[in-house]
Structures are given as C-alpha cells and as structure tokens.
GROMACS .gro file of C-alpha atoms in nm:
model
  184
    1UNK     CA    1  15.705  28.063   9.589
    2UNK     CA    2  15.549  27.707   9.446
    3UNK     CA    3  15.760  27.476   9.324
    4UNK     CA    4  15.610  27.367   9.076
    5UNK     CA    5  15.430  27.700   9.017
    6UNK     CA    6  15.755  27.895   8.949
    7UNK     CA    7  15.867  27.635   8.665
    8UNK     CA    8  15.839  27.730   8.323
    9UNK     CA    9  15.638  27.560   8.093
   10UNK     CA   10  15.835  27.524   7.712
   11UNK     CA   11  15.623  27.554   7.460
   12UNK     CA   12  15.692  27.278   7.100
   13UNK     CA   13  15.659  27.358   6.819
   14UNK     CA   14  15.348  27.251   6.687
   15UNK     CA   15  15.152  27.390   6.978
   16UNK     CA   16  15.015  27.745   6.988
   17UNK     CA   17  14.877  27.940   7.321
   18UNK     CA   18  14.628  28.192   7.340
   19UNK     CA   19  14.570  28.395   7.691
   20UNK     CA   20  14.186  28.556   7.662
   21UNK     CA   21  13.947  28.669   7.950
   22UNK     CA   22  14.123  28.487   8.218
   23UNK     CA   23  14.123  28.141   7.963
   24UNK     CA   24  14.409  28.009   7.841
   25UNK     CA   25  14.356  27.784   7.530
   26UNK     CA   26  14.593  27.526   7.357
   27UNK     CA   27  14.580  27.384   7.001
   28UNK     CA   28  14.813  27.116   6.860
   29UNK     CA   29  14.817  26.838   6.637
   30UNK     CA   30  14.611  26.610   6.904
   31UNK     CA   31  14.307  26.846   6.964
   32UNK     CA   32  14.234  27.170   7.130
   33UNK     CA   33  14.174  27.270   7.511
   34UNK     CA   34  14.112  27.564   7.715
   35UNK     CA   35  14.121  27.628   8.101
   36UNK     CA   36  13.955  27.923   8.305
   37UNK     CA   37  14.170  28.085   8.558
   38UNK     CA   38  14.027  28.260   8.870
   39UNK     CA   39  14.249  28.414   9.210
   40UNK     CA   40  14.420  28.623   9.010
   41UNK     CA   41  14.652  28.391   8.881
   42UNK     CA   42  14.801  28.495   8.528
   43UNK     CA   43  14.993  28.325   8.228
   44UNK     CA   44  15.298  28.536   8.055
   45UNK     CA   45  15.389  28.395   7.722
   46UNK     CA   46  15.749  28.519   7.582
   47UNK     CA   47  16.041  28.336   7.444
   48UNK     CA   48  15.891  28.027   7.370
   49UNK     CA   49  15.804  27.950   7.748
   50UNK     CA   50  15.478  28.015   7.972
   51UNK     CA   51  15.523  28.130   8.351
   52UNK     CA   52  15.217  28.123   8.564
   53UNK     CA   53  15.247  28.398   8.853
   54UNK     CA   54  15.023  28.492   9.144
   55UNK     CA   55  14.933  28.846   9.232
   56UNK     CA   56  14.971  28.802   9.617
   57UNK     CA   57  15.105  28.516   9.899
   58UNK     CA   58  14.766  28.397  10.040
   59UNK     CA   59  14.713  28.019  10.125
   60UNK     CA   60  14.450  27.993   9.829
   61UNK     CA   61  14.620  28.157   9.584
   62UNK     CA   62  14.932  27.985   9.641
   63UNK     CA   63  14.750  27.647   9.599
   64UNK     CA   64  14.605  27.779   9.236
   65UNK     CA   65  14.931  27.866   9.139
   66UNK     CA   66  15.066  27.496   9.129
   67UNK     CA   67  14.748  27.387   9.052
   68UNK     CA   68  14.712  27.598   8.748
   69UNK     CA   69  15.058  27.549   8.632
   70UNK     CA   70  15.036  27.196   8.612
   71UNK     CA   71  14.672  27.185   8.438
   72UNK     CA   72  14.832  27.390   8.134
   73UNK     CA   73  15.147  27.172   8.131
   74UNK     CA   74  14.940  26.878   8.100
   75UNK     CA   75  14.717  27.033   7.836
   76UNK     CA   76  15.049  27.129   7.633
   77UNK     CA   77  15.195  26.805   7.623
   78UNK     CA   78  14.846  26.631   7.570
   79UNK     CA   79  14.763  26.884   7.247
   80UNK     CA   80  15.154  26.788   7.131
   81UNK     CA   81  15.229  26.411   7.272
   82UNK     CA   82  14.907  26.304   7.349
   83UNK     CA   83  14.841  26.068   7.632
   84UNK     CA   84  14.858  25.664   7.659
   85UNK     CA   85  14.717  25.420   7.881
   86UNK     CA   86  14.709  25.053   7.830
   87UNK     CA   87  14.550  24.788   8.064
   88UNK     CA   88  14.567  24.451   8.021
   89UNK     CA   89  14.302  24.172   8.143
   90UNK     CA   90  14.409  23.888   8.362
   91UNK     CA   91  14.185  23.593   8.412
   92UNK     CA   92  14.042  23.316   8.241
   93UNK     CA   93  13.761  23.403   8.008
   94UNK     CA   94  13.826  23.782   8.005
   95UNK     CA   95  13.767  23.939   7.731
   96UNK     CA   96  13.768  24.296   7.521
   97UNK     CA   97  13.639  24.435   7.219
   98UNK     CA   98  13.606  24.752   7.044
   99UNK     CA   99  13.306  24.877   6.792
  100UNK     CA  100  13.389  25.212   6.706
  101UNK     CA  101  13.415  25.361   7.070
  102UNK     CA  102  13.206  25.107   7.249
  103UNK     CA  103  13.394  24.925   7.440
  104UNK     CA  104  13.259  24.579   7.516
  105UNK     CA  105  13.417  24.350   7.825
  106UNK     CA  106  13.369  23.989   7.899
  107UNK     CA  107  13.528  24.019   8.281
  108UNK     CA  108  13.362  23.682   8.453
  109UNK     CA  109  13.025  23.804   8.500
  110UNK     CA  110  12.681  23.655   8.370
  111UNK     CA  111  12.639  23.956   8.130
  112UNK     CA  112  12.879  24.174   7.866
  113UNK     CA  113  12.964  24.481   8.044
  114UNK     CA  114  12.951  24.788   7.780
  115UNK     CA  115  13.113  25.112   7.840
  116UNK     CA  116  13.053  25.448   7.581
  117UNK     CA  117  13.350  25.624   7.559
  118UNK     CA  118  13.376  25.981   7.439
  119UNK     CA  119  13.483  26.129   7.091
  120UNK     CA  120  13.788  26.271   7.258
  121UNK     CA  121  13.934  25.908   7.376
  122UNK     CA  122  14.082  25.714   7.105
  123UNK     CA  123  14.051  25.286   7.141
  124UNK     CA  124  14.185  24.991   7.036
  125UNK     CA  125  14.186  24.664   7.142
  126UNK     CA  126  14.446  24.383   7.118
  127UNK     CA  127  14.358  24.001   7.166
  128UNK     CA  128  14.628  23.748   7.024
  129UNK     CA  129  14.636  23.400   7.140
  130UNK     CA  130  14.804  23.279   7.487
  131UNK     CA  131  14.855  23.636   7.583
  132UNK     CA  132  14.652  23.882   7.764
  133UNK     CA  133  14.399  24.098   7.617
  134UNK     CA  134  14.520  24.503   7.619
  135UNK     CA  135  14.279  24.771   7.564
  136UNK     CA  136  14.504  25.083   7.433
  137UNK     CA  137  14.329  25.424   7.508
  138UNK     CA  138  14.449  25.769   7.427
  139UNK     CA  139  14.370  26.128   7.436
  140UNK     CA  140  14.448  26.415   7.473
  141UNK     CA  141  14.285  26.474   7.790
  142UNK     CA  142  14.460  26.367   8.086
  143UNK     CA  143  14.297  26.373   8.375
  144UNK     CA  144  13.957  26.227   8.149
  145UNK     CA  145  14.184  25.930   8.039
  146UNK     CA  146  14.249  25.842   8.410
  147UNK     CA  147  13.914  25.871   8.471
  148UNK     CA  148  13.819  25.615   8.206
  149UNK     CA  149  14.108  25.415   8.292
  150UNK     CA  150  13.952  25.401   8.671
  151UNK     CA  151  13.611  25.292   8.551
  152UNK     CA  152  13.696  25.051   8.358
  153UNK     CA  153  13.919  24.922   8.628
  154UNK     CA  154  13.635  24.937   8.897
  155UNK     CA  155  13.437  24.641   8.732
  156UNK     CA  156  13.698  24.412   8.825
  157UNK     CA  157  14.022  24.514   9.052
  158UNK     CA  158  14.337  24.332   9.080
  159UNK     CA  159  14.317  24.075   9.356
  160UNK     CA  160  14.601  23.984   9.567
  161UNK     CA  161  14.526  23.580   9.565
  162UNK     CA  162  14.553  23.477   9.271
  163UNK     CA  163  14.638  23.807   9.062
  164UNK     CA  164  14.292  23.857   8.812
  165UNK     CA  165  14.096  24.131   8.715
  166UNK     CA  166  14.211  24.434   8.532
  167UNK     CA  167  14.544  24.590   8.536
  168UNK     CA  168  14.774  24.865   8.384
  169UNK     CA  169  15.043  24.699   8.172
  170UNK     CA  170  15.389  24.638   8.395
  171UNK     CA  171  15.186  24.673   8.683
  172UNK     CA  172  15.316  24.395   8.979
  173UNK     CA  173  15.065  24.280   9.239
  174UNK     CA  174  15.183  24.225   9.611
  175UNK     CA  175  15.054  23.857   9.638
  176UNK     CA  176  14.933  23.661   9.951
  177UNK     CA  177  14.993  23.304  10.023
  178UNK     CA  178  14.648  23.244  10.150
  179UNK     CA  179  14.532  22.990  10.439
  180UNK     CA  180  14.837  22.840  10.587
  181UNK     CA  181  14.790  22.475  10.527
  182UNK     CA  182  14.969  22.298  10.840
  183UNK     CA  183  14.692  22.489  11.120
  184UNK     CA  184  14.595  22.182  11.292
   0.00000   0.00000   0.00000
C-alpha cells in the first residue's frame, strides 16, 4: 500500500467535498477546485476524513494513488489555509511593483519586465527603505503559485558570487570566493 496514499485526509470545518463522475470538488473560504480521477482510483468521505483507495496493485495505479491523494490534500488546505509565497529581490536597483495584478519588475535590465498574473493569485508588493523589496503572492492553487513563483524567478536567479537576483525569503545561498588572488 502507498504511503502517502493510505493516509487520511481530515477535512476543517469550513471546507465541504463533493465526489461526482469520477471529480472530486472542494469549496472553502479561499475559492473552489475540482480534480478528475481516472485508474480507478476512488475517494470515500465519512467521519470527517477522506481516504483515497485503489481498486487493484498494478505499477500505474499504485502511482495515482499517492498522486491523487496528495492533489486533494493540497486542494483542501489551499480552499481552507490558502497558500503563501514571498520572494524577496537582492541587488542594487531592483525593483517591484504591483497595479492590480500586473506585476511590474525593475531586475537590472535595459527594460521593465511585466508579468500578468491570474485572477486566482492574490499580490502585493512591499518596498520600504534600506531593505529588500518582497513581492507576497497567494492562492489557493498550489502547484500554479509555484509555477508563478518559478517564472518570476527565471528572469534573474540567485548567483553564487555575489548573492543577487531573486530569492524566496530565508533562503541562504552557498557562496564562492571567486579567483584566488595570490596565482602568480
């Protein structure tokens, strides 16, 4: 049996769970999302907790189990909690804005770099003096707010020299001394 397939998934209050046609959908305070399950795999709701089980032991089932079981775990606590990522900008000259849910970044190059972000995301940006800028993004959606999270990272990664670019808050980079000076 999966590990993580076999766990049960509590349900808060707040959050309700309908099973229909093979798609499970979940509505809470944060929004509203649904997943369609194929292989066979099927959701039990009783006692306030959701098992996921599998009809048979086959290598592609068994990977849908897990697989399944942790997509509707992450759309119950997204619908209840709701997801946060925040990323701040190191370098001189970087900057972020926000109008509305255009997100507008000043990250070194010639040009503004502006990124549309979808209903579902909600942002705000934070830019005090002698500190950092943060952009704050959350959602409901988890695996779309890592997706945003990597693209917005892309335009300028953290280097290992002298530490820039754009990184998740209380996140350390490995640095590197650079040329050795004494080569002779």
């Amino acid at each position: 049996m999966s590990r993580i397939g076999k766990l049960p998934i509590a349900i808060p209050s707040g959050v309700t769970i309908t099973v229909k046609d093979n798609v499970v959908t979940v509505k809470g305070k944060n929004g509203e999302m649904s997943q369609q399950l194929t292989g066979g795999i099927e959701v039990n709701i009783e006692d306030g907790q959701l098992t996921v089980t599998r009809p048979n032991d086959e290598k592609q089932t068994r990977a849908l189990h897990g697989l399944y079981r942790s997509l509707i775990n992450n759309m119950v606590v997204g619908c209840g909690e709701g997801y946060k990522k925040e990323l701040e900008l190191v370098g001189v000259g970087y900057r972020a804005s926000n109008n509305g849910n255009v997100l507008e970044l000043s990250l070194g190059y010639s040009h503004a770099i502006y990124i549309a972000l979808p209903k579902e995301v909600k942002l705000t940006t934070k830019s005090e003096r002698n500190a950092n800028p943060l952009i704050t993004l959350e959602s409901c959606d988890k695996a779309l707010l890592g997706l945003i999270c990597n693209k917005i990272r892309s335009f300028r990664k953290p280097e290992p020299y002298k530490g820039k670019g754009v990184l998740f808050v209380g996140e350390q980079i490995r640095r590197k001394s650079g040329k050795s000076a004494g080569a002779k």
